[in-house]
mmCIF file of C-alpha atoms and ligand atoms in Angstrom:
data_model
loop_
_atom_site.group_PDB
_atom_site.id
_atom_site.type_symbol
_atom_site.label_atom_id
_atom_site.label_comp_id
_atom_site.label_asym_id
_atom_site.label_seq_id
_atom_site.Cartn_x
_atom_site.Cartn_y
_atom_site.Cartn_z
ATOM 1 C CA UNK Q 1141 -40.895 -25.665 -47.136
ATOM 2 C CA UNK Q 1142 -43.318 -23.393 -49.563
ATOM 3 C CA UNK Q 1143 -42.198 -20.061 -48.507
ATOM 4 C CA UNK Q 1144 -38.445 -20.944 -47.528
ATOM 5 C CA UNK Q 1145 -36.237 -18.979 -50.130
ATOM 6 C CA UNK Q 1146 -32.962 -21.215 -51.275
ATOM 7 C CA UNK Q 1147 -29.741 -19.132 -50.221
ATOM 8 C CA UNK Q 1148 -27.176 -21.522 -50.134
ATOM 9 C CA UNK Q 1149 -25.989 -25.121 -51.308
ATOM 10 C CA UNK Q 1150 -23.040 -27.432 -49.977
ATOM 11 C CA UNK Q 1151 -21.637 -30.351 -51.489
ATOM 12 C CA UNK Q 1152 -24.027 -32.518 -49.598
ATOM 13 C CA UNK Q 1153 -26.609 -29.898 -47.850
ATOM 14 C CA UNK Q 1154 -28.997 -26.927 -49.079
ATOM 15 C CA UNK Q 1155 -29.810 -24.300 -46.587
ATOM 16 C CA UNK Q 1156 -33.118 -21.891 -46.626
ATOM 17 C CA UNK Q 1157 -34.263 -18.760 -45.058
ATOM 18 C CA UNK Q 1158 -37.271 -19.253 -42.819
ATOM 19 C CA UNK Q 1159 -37.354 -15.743 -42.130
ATOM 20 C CA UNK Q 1160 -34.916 -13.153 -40.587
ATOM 21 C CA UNK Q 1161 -33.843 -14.969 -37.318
ATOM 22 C CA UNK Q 1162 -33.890 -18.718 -38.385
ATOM 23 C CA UNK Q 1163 -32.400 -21.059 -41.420
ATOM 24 C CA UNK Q 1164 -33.739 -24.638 -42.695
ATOM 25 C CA UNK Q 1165 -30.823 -26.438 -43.286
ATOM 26 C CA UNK Q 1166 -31.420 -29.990 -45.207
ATOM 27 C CA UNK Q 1167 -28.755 -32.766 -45.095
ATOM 28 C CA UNK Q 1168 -29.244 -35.346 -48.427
ATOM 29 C CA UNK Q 1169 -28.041 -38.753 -49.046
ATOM 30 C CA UNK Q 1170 -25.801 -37.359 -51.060
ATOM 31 C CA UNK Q 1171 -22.304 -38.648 -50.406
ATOM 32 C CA UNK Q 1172 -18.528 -37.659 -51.710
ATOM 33 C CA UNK Q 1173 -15.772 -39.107 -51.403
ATOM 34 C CA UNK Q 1174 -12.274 -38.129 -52.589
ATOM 35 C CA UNK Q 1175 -14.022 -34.795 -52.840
ATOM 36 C CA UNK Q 1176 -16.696 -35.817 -55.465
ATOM 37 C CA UNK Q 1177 -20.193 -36.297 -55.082
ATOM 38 C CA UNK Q 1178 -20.897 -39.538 -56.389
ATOM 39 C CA UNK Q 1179 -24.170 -40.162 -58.671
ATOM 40 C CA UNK Q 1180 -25.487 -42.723 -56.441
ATOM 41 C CA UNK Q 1181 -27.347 -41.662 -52.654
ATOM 42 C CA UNK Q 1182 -27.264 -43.494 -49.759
ATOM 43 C CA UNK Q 1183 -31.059 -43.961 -48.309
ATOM 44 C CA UNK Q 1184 -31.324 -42.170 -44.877
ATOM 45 C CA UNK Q 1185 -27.589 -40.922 -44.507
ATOM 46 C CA UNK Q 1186 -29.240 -37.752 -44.440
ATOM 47 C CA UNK Q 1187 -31.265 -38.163 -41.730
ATOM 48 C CA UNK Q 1188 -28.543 -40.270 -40.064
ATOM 49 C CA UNK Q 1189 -26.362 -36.987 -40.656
ATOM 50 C CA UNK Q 1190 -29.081 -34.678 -39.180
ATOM 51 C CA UNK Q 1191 -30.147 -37.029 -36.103
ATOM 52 C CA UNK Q 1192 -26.567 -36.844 -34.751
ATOM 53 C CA UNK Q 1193 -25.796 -33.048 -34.835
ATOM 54 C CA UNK Q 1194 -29.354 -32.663 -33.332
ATOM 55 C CA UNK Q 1195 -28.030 -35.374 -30.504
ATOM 56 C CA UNK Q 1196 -24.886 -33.874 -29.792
ATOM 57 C CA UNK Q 1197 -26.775 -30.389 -29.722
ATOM 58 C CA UNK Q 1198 -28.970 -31.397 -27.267
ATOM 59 C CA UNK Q 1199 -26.062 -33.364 -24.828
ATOM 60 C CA UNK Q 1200 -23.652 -30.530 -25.167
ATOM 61 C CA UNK Q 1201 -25.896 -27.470 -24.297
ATOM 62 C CA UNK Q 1202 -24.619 -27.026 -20.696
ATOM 63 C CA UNK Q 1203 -20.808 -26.716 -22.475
ATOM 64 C CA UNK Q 1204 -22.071 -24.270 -25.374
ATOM 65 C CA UNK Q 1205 -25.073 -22.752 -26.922
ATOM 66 C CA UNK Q 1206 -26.021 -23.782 -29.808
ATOM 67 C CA UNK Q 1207 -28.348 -22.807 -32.703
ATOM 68 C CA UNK Q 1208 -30.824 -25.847 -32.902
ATOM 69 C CA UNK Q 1209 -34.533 -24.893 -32.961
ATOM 70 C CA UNK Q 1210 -35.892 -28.327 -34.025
ATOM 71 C CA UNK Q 1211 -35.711 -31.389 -35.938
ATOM 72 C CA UNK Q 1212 -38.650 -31.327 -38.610
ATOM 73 C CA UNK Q 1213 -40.776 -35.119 -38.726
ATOM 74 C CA UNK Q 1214 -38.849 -35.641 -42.059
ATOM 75 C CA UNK Q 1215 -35.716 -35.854 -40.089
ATOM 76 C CA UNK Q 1216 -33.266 -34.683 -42.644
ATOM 77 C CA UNK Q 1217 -33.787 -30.582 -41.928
ATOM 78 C CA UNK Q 1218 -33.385 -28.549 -38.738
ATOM 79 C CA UNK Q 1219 -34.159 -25.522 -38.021
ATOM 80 C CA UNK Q 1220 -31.430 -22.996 -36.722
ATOM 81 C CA UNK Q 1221 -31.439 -19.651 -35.513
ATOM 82 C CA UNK Q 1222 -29.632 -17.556 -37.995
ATOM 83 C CA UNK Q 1223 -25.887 -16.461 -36.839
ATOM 84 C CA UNK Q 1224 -23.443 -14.397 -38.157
ATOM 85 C CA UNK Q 1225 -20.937 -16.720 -38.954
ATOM 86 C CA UNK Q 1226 -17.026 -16.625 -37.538
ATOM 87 C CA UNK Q 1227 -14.517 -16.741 -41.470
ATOM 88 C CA UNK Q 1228 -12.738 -19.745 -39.706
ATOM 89 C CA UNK Q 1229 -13.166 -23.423 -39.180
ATOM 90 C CA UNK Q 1230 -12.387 -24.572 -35.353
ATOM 91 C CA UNK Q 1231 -10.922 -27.789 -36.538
ATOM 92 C CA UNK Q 1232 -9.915 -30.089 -33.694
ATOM 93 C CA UNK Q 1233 -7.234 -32.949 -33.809
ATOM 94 C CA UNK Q 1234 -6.695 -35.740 -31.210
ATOM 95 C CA UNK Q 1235 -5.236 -37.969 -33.709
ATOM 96 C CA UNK Q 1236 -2.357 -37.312 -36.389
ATOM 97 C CA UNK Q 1237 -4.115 -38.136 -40.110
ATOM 98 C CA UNK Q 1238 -5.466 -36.286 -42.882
ATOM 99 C CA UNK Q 1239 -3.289 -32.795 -43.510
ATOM 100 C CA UNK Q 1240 -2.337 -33.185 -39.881
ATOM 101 C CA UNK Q 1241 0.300 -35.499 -40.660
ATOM 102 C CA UNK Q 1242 1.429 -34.275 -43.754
ATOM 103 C CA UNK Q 1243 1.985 -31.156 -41.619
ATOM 104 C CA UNK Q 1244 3.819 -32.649 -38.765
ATOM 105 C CA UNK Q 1245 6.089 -34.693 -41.214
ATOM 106 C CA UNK Q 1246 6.823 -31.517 -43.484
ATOM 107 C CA UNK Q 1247 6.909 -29.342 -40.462
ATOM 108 C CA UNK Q 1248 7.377 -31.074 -36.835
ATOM 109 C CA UNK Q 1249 3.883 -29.070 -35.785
ATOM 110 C CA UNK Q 1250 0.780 -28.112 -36.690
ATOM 111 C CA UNK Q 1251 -0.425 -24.597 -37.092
ATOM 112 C CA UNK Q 1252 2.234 -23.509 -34.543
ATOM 113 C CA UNK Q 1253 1.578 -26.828 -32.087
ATOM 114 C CA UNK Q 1254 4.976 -28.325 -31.857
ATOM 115 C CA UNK Q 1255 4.821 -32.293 -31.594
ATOM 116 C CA UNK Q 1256 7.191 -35.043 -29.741
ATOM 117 C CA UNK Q 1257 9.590 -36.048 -32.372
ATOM 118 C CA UNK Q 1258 8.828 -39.868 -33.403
ATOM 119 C CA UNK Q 1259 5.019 -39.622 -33.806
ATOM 120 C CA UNK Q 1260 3.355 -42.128 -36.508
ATOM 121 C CA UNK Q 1261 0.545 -41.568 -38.765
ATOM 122 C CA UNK Q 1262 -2.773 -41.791 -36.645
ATOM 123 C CA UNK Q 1263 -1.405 -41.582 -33.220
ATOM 124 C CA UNK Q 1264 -2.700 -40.511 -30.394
ATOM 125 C CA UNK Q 1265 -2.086 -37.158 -29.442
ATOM 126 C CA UNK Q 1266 -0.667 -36.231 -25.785
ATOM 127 C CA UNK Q 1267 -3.487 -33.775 -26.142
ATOM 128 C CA UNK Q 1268 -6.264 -32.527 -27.914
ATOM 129 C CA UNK Q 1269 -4.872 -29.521 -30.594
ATOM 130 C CA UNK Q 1270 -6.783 -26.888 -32.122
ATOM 131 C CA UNK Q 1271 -5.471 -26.190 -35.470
ATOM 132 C CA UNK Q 1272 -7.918 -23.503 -36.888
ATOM 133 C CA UNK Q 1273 -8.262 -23.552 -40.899
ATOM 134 C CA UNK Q 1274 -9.652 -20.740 -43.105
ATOM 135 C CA UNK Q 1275 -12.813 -21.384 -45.271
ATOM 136 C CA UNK Q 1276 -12.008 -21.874 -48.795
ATOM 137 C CA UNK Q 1277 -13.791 -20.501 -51.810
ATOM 138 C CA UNK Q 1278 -13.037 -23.199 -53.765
ATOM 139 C CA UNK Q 1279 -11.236 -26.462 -53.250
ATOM 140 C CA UNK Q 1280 -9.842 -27.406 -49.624
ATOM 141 C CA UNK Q 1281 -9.703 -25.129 -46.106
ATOM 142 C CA UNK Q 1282 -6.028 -24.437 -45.221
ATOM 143 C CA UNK Q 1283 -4.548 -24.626 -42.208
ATOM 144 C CA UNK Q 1284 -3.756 -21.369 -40.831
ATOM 145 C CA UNK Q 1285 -1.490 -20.171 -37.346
ATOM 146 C CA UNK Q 1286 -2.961 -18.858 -34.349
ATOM 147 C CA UNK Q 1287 -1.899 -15.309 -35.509
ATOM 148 C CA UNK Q 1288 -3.684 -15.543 -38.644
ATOM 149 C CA UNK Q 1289 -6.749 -16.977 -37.079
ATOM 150 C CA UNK Q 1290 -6.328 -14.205 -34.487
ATOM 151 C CA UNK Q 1291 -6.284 -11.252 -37.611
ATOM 152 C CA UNK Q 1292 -9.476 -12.802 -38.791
ATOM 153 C CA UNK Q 1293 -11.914 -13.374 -35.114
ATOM 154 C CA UNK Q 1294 -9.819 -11.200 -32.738
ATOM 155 C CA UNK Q 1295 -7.594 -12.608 -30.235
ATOM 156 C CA UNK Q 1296 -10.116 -12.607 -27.273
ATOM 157 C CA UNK Q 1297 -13.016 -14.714 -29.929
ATOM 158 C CA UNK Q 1298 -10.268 -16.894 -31.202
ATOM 159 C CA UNK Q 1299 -9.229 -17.426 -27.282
ATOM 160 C CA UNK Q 1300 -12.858 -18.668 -26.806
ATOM 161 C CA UNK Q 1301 -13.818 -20.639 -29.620
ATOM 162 C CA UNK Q 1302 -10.315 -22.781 -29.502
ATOM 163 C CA UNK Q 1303 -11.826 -22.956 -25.629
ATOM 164 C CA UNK Q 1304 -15.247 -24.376 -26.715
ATOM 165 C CA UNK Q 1305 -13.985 -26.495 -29.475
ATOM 166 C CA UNK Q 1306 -11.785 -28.221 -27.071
ATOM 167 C CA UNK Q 1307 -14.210 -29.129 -24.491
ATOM 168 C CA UNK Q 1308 -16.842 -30.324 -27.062
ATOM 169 C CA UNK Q 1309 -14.328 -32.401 -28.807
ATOM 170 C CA UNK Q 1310 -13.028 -33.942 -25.164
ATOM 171 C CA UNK Q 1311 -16.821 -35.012 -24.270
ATOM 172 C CA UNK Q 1312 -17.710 -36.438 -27.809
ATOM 173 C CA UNK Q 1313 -14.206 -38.084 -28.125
ATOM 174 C CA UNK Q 1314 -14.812 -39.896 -24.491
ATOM 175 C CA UNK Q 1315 -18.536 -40.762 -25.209
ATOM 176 C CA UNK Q 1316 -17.557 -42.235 -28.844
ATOM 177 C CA UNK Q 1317 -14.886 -44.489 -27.343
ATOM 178 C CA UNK Q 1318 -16.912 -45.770 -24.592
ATOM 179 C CA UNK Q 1319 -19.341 -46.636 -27.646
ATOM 180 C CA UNK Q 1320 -16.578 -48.044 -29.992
ATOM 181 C CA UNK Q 1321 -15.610 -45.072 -31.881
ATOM 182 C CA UNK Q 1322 -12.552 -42.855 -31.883
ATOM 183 C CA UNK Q 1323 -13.109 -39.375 -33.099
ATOM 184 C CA UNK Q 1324 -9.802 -38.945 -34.694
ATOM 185 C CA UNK Q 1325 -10.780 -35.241 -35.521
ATOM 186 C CA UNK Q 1326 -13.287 -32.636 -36.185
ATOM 187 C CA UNK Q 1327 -14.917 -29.350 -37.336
ATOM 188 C CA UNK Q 1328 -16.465 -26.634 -35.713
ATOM 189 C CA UNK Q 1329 -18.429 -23.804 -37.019
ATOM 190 C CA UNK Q 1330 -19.144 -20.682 -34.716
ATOM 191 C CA UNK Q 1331 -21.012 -18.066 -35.108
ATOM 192 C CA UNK Q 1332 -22.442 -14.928 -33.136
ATOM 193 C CA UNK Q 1333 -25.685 -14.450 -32.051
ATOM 194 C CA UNK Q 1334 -27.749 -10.716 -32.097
ATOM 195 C CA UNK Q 1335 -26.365 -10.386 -28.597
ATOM 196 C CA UNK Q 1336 -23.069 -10.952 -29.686
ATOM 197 C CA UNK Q 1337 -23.148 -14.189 -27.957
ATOM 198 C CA UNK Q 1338 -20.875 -17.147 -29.906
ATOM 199 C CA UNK Q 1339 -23.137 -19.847 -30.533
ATOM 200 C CA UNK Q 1340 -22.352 -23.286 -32.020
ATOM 201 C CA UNK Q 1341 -23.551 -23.860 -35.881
ATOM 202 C CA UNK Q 1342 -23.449 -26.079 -39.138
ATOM 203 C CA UNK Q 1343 -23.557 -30.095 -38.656
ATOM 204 C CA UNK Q 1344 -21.371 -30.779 -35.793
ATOM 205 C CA UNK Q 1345 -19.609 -34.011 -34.573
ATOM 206 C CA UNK Q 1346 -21.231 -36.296 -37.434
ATOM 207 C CA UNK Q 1347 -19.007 -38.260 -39.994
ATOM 208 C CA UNK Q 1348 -18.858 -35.739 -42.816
ATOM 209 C CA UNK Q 1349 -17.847 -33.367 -40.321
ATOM 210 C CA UNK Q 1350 -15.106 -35.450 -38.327
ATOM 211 C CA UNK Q 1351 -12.888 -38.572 -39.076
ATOM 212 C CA UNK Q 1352 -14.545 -41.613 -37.371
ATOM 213 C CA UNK Q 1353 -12.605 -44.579 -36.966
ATOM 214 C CA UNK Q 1354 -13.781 -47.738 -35.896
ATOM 215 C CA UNK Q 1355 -12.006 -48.264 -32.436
ATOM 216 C CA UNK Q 1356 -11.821 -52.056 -32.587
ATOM 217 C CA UNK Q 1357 -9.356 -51.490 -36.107
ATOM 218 C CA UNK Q 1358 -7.429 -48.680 -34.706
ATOM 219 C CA UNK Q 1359 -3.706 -49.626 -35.129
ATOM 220 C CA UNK Q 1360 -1.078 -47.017 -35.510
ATOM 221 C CA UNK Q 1361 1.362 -46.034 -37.845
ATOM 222 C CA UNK Q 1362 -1.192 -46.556 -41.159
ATOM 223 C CA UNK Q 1363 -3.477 -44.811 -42.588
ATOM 224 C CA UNK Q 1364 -7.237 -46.556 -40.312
ATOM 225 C CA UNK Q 1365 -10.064 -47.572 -42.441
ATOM 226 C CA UNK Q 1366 -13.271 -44.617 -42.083
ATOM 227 C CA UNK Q 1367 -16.260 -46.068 -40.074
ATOM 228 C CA UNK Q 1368 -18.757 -44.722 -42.483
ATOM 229 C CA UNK Q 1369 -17.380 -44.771 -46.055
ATOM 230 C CA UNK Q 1370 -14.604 -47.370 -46.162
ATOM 231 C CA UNK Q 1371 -17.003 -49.862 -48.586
ATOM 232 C CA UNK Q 1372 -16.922 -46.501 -51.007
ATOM 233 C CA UNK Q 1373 -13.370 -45.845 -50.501
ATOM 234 C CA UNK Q 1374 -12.843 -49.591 -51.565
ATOM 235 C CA UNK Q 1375 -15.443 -49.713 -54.492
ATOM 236 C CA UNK Q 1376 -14.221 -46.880 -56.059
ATOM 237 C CA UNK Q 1377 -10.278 -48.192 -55.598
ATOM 238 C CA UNK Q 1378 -11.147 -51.001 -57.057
ATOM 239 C CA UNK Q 1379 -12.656 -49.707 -60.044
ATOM 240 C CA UNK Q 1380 -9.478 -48.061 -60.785
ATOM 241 C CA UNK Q 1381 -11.631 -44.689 -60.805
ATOM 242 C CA UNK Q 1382 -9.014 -41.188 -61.221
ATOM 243 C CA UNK Q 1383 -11.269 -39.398 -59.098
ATOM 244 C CA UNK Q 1384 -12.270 -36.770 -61.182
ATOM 245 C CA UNK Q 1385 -15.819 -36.133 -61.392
ATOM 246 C CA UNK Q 1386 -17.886 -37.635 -62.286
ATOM 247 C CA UNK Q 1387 -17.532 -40.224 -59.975
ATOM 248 C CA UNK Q 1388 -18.716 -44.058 -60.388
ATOM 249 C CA UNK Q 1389 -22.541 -45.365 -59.578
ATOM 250 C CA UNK Q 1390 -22.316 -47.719 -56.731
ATOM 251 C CA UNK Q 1391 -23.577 -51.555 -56.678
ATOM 252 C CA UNK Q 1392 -26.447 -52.057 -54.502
ATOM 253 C CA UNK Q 1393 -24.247 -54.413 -52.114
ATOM 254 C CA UNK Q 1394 -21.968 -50.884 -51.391
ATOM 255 C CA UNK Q 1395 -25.070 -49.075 -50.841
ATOM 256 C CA UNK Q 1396 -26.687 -51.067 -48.325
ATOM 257 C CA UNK Q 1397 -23.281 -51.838 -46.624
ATOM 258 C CA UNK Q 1398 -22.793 -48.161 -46.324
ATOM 259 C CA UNK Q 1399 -26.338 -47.161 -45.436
ATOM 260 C CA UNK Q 1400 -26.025 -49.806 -42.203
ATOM 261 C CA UNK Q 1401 -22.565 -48.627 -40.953
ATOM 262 C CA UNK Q 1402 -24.202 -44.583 -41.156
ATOM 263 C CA UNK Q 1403 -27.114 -46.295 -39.426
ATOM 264 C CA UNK Q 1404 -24.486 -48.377 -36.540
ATOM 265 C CA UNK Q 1405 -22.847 -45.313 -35.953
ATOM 266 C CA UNK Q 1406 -26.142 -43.502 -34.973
ATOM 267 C CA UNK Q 1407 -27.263 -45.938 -32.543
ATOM 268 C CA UNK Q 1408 -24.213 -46.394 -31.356
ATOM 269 C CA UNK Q 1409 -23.235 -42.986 -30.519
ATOM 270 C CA UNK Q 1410 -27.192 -41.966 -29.303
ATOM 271 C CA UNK Q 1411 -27.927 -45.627 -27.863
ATOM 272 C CA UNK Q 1412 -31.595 -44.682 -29.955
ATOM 273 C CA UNK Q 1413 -32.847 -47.319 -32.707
ATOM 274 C CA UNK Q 1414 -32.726 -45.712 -35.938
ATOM 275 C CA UNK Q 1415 -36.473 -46.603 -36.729
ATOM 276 C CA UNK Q 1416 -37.516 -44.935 -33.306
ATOM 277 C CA UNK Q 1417 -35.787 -41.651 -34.945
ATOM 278 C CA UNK Q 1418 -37.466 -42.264 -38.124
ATOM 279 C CA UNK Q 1419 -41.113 -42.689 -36.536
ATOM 280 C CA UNK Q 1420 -40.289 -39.390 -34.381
ATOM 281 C CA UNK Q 1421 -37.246 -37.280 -35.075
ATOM 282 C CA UNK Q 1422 -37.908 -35.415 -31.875
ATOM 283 C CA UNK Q 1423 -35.971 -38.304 -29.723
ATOM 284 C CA UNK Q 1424 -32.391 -37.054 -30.062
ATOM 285 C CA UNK Q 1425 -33.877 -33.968 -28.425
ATOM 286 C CA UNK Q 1426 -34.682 -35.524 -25.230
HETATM 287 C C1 PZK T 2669 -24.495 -20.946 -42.531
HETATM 288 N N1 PZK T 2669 -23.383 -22.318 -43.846
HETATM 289 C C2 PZK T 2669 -22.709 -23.470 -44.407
HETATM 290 C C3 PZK T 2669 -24.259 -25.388 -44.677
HETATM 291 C C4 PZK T 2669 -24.887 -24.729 -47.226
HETATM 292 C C5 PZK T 2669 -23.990 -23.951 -46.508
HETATM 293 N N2 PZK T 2669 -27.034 -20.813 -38.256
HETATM 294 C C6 PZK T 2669 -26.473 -20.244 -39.359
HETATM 295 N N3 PZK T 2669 -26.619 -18.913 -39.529
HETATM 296 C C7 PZK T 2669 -26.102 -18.326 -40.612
HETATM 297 N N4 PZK T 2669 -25.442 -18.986 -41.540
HETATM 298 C C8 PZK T 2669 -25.251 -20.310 -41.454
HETATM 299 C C9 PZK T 2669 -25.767 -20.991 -40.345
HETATM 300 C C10 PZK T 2669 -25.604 -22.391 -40.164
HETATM 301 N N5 PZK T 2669 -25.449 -23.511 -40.057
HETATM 302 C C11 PZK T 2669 -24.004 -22.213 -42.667
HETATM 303 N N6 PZK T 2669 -23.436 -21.190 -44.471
HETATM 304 C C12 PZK T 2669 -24.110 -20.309 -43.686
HETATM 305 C C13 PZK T 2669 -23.673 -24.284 -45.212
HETATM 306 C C14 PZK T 2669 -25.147 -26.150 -45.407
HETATM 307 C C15 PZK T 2669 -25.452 -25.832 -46.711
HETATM 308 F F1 PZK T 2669 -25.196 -24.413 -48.458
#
């Protein structure tokens, strides 16, 4: 990491310049929740974070290219080939939560999808929607129509990124629920190669990218508990927290809770032991 220059941070992830065609980007066990990064880490999430994008990479490169290089041996950076990136998040919904169903019960639809009347919160979809959401500066990504999406990619690029983001969601979604785990939605970031190719970037298909439910819990018409951060979600209820920063440490029992659920879903969804990925990192690539 000596000669990698720092040119950009997330809430939860730095990203480098390797040189001109390829990026570092690092995940930490940094966590938020309620939109705040909270002053405690969670040992490996990072690594649990990077394994999985580098897993799904790998499985879905007959449906889409994708800009994985490697996995380096500490297992919490990969290399990527650098990409100009698309302005708008391919966000993918096969289950009615988050701004979802605020939208359908304002609206009846989302981003231009109209829905069967009657639908509760966290239902099943009849199908898969792609409900495309710009990239805010600061605070949360809106929602945005078709048209609007359209105006910023092109109609012909929109027309083949909703295409992509469908079929990767359909092949995660039916591998996670064989596995236990209903991806209720998720986030897609394209981008376009030096060929002019679109290519697949950012995390994809991991928790701080997607909802993931636990499949055994999932009952309609509430609001389902997350797979990964529900212990947090509970702590910091508990502590009667207003969730503005900062946010509360958590107790050691929350931590290692946590760290073990980020560490089920893993070897759940990759069927690899977590400690075989942390001796070699190159697994998921197999
Ligand atoms: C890129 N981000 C978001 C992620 C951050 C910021 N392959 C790529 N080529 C060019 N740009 C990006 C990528 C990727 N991935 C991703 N911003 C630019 C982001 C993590 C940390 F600070």
């Amino acid at each position: 990491m000596a000669d990698a220059v720092h040119v950009a941070s997330g809430k939860v992830r730095e990203l480098y310049e390797l040189d001109q065609d390829r990026l570092l980007l690092v995940a930490s066990d940094r966590i938020s929740t309620f939109d705040v990064v909270l002053p405690t880490a969670i040992p490996d999430k990072g690594r649990v974070l990077t394994g999985l994008a580098a897993f799904w990479f790998t499985r879905t490169r007959t449906l889409c290219l994708n800009h994985l290089v490697t996995v380096r041996p500490d297992g919490r950076s990969t290399e990527c080939r650098r990409l100009a990136m698309l302005p708008i998040e391919c966000v993918v919904r096969g289950y009615l939560a988050g701004s979802g169903w605020k939208d359908y019960l304002a609206l009846g639809e989302v981003c231009g999808h109209r829905l069967p009347a009657g639908l509760r919160e966290s239902d099943r979809l009849p199908e898969p929607i792609f409900t495309p959401a710009t990239k805010a500066q600061t605070g949360h990504d809106e929602n945005i129509t078709r048209d609007e999406a359209a105006d910023l990619v092109g109609p012909d690029r929109l027309a083949e990124v909703e295409h992509l983001s469908l079929e990767l969601y359909r092949f995660a979604c039916a591998h996670a629920l064989e596995r236990g785990i209903v991806i209720a939605d998720t986030k897609f970031e394209f981008g376009l190669d030096r060929a002019g190719r679109v290519v697949l970037g950012d995390e994809a298909l991991t928790p701080d990218s997607s909802r993931f439910w636990p499949a055994d819990q999932y009952v309609p018409g509430m609001p389902q508990p997350s797979f990964d951060k529900q212990f947090v979600r509970d702590y910091c209820e508990r502590t009667g927290w207003d969730k503005t920063p900062p946010g509360p440490e958590l107790p050691p029992d929350v931590v290692s809770g946590t760290r073990a659920r980020y560490v089920e879903a893993f070897e759940r969804l990759t069927s690899i032991k977590f400690d075989d990925y942390l001796a070699d990192p190159t697994v998921v690539l197999r």
